[in-house]
PDB file of C-alpha atoms in Angstrom:
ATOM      1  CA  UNK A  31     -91.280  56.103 140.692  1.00  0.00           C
ATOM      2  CA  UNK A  32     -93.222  58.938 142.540  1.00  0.00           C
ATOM      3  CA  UNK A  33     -94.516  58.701 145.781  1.00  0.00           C
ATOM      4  CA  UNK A  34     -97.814  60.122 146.744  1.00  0.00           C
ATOM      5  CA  UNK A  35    -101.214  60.698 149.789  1.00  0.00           C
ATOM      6  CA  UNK A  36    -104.559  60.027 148.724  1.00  0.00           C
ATOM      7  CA  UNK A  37    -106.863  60.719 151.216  1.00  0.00           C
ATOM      8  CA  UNK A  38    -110.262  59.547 151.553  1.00  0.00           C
ATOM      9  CA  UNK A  39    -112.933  62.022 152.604  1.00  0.00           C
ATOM     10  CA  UNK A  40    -114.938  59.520 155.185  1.00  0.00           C
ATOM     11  CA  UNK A  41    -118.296  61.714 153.932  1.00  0.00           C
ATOM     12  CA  UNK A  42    -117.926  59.483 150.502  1.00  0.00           C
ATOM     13  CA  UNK A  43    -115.916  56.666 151.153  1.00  0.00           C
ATOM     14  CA  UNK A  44    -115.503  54.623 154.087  1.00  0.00           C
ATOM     15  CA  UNK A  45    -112.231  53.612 153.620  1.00  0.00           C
ATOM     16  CA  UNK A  46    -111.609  52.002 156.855  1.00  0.00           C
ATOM     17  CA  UNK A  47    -114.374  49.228 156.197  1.00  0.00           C
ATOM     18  CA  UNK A  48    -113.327  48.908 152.242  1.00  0.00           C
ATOM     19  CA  UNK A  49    -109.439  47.965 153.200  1.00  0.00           C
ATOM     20  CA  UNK A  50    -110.440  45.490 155.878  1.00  0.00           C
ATOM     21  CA  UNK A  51    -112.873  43.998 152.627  1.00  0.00           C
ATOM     22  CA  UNK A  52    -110.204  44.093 150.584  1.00  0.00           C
ATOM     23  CA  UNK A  53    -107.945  40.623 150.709  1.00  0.00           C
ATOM     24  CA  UNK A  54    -111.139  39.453 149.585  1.00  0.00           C
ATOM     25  CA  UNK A  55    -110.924  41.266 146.386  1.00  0.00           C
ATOM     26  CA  UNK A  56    -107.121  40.713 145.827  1.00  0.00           C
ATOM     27  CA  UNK A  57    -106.195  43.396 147.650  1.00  0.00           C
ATOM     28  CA  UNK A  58    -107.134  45.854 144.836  1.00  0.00           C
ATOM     29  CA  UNK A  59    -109.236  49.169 145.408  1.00  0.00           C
ATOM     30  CA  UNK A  60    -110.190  51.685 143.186  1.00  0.00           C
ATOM     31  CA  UNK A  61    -109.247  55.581 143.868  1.00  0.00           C
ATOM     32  CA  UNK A  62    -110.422  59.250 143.141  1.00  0.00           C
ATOM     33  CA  UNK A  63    -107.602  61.319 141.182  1.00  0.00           C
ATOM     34  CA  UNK A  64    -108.774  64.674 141.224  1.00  0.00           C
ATOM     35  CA  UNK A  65    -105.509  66.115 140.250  1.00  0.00           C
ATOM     36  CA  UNK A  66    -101.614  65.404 138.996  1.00  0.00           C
ATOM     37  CA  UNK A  67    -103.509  62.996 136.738  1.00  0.00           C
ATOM     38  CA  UNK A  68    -100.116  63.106 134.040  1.00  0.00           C
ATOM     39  CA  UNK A  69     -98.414  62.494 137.156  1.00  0.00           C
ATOM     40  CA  UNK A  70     -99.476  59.305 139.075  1.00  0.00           C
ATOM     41  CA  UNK A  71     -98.277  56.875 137.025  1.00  0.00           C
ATOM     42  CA  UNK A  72     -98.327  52.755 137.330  1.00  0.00           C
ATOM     43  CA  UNK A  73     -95.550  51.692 139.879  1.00  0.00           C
ATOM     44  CA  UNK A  74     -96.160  54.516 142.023  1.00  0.00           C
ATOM     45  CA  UNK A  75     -96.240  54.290 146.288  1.00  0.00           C
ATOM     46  CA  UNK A  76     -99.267  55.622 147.783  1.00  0.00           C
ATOM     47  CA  UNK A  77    -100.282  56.343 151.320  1.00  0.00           C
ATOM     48  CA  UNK A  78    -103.274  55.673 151.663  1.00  0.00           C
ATOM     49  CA  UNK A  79    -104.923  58.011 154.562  1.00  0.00           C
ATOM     50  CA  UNK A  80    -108.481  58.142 155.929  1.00  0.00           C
ATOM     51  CA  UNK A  81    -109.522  61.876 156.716  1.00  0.00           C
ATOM     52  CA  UNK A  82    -112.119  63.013 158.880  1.00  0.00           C
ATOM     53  CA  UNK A  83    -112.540  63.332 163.012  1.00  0.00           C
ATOM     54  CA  UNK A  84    -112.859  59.302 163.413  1.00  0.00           C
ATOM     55  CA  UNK A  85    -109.446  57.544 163.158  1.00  0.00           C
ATOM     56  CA  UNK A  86    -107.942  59.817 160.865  1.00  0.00           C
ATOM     57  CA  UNK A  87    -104.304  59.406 159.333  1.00  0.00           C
ATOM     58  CA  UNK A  88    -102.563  56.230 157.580  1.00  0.00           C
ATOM     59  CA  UNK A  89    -104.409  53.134 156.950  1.00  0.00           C
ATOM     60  CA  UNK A  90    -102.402  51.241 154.222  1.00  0.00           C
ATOM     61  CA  UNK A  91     -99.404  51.505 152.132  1.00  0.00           C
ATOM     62  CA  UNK A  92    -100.273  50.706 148.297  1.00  0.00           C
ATOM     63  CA  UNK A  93     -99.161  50.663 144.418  1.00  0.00           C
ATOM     64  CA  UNK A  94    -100.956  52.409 141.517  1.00  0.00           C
ATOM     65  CA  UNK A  95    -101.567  49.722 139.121  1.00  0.00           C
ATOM     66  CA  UNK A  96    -103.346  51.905 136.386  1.00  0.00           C
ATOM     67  CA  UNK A  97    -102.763  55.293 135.222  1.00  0.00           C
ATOM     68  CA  UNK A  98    -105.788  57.413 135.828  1.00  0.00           C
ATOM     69  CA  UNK A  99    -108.890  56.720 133.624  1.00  0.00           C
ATOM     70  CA  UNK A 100    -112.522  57.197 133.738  1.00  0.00           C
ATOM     71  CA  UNK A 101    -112.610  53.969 132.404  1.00  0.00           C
ATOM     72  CA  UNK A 102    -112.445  52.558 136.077  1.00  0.00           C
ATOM     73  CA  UNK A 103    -115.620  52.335 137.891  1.00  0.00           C
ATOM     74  CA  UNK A 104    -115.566  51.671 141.276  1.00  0.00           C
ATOM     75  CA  UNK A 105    -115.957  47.548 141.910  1.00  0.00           C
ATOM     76  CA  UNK A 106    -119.464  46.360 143.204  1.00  0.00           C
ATOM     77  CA  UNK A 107    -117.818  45.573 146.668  1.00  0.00           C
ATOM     78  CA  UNK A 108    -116.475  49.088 146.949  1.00  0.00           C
ATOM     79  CA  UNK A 109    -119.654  51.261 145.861  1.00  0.00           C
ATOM     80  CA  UNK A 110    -120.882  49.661 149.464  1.00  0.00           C
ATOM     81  CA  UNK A 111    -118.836  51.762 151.725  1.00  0.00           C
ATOM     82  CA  UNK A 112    -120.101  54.909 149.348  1.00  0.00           C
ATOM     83  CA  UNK A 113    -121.702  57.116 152.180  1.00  0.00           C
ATOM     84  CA  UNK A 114    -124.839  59.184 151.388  1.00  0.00           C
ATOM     85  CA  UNK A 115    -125.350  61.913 149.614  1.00  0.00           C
ATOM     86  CA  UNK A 116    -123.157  62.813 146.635  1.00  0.00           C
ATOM     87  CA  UNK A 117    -120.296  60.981 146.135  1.00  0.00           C
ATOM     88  CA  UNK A 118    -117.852  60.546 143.359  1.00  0.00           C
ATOM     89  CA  UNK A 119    -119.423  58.104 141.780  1.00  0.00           C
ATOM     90  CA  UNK A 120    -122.753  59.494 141.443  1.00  0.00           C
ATOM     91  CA  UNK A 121    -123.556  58.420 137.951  1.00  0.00           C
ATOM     92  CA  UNK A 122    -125.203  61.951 137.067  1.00  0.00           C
ATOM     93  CA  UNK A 123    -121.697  63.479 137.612  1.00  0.00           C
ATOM     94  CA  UNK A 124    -119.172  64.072 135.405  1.00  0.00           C
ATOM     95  CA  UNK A 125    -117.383  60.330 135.133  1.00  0.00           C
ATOM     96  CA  UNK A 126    -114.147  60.883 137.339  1.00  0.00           C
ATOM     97  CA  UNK A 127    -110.776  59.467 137.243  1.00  0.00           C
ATOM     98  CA  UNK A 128    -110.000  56.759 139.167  1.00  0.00           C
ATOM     99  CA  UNK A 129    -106.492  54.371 139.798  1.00  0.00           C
ATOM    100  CA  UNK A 130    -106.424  51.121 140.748  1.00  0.00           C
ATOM    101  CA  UNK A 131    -104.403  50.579 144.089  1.00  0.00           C
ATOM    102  CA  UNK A 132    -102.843  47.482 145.323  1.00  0.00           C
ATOM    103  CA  UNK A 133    -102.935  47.167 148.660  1.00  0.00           C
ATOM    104  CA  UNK A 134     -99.439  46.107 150.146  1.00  0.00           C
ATOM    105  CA  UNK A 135     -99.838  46.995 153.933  1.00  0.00           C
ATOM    106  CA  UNK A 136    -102.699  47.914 156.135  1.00  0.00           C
ATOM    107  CA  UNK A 137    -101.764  49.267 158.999  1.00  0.00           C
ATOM    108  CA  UNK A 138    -103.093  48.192 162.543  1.00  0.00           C
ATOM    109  CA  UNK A 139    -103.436  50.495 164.202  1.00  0.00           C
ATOM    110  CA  UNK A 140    -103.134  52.472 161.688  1.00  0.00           C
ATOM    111  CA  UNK A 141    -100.769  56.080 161.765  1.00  0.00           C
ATOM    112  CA  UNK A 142    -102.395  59.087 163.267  1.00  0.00           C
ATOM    113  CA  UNK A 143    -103.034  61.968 161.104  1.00  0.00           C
ATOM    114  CA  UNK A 144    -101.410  64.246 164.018  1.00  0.00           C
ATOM    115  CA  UNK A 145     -98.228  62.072 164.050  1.00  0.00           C
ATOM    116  CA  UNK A 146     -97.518  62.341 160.367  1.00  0.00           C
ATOM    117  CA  UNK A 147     -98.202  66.365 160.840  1.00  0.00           C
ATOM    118  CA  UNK A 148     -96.024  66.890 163.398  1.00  0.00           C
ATOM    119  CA  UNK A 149     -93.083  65.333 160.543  1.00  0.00           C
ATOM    120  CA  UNK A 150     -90.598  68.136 159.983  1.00  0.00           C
ATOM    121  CA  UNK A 151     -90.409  66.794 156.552  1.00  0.00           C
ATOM    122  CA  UNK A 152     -93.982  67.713 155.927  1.00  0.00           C
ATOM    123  CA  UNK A 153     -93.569  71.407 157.675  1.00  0.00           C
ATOM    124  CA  UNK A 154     -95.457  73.463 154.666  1.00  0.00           C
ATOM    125  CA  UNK A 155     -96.446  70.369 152.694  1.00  0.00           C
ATOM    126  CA  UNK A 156    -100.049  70.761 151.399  1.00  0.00           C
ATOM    127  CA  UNK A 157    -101.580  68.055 153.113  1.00  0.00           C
ATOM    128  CA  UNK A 158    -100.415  69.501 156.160  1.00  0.00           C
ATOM    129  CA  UNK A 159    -101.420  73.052 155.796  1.00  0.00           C
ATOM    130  CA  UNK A 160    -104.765  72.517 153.128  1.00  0.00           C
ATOM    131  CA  UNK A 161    -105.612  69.315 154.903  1.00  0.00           C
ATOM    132  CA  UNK A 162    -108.330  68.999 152.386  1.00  0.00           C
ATOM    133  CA  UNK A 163    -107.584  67.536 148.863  1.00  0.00           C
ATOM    134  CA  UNK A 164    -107.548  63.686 147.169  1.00  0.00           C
ATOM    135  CA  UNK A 165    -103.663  63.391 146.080  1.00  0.00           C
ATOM    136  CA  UNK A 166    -100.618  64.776 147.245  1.00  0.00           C
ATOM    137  CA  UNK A 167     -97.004  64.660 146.011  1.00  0.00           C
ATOM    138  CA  UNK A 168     -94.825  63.589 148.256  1.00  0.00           C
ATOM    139  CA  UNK A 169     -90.451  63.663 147.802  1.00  0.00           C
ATOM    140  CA  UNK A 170     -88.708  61.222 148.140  1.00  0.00           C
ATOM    141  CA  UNK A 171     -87.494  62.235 151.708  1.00  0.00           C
ATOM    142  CA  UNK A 172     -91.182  62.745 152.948  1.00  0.00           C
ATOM    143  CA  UNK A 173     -91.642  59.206 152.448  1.00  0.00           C
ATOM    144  CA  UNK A 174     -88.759  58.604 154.030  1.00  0.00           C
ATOM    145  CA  UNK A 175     -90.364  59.943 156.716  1.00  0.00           C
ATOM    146  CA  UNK A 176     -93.349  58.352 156.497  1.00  0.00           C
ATOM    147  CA  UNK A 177     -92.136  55.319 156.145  1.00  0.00           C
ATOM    148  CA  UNK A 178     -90.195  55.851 159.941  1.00  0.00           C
ATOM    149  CA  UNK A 179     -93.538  56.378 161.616  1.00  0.00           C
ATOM    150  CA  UNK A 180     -94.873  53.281 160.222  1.00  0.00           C
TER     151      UNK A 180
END
């Protein structure tokens, strides 16, 4: 089992408003992979985070429940909280890969984004110094870590 961030980029996915939508739809949302695609496998932890100046940082804990696939579309619910403009859905666009999550916990309130930078166990991690990017590995000690601040 690996353990992983996807972040949501808030100018194509509102993720805030999809996981409070989401026990409605057995918990299950559909995610961008835009890398480690031979990586994130079924089984997987996620932390799911919401990017962005408005209530950034962690918003649910989750499962991969597919490995990635262009197969997956987005489900009708979801393609609601698509913002405007180009997204990664946009049907003219190359098909991208997607998992399917299970939502386990969503987190009120949920973690800030500044809390889980200031981890010493993420000192140099990517999402801490690219802050921009879908998926990140994380070791297991980083979730460790993680899993303290929640």
């Amino acid at each position: 089992m690996a353990y992983w961030i996807f972040q949501s980029n808030p100018r194509h996915f509102k993720l805030p408003e999809a996981l409070r939508e989401a026990p409605a739809h057995d918990n299950v949302i559909e995610f961008l992979v835009t890398r480690y695609e031979n990586e994130i496998l079924p089984g997987d932890t996620v932390y799911v985070c919401f990017g962005g100046q408005t209530n950034p940082g962690l918003h649910a804990t989750a499962t991969v429940q597919t490995s990635p696939s262009v197969a997956i579309a987005p489900a009708d619910w979801q393609v609601h909280y698509a913002t405007s403009g180009p997204h990664p859905w946009d049907e003219k666009a190359e098909k991208p890969l997607r998992v399917r999550l299970k939502i386990e916990r969503r987190l009120e309130p949920p973690v800030a984004r500044c809390d889980i930078y200031e981890l010493p166990e993420l000192a140099g991690h990517q999402f801490v110094t690219a802050r921009i990017g879908t998926n990140f590995p994380l070791t297991p000690g980083q979730a460790s870590a993680i899993e303290r601040l929640i």
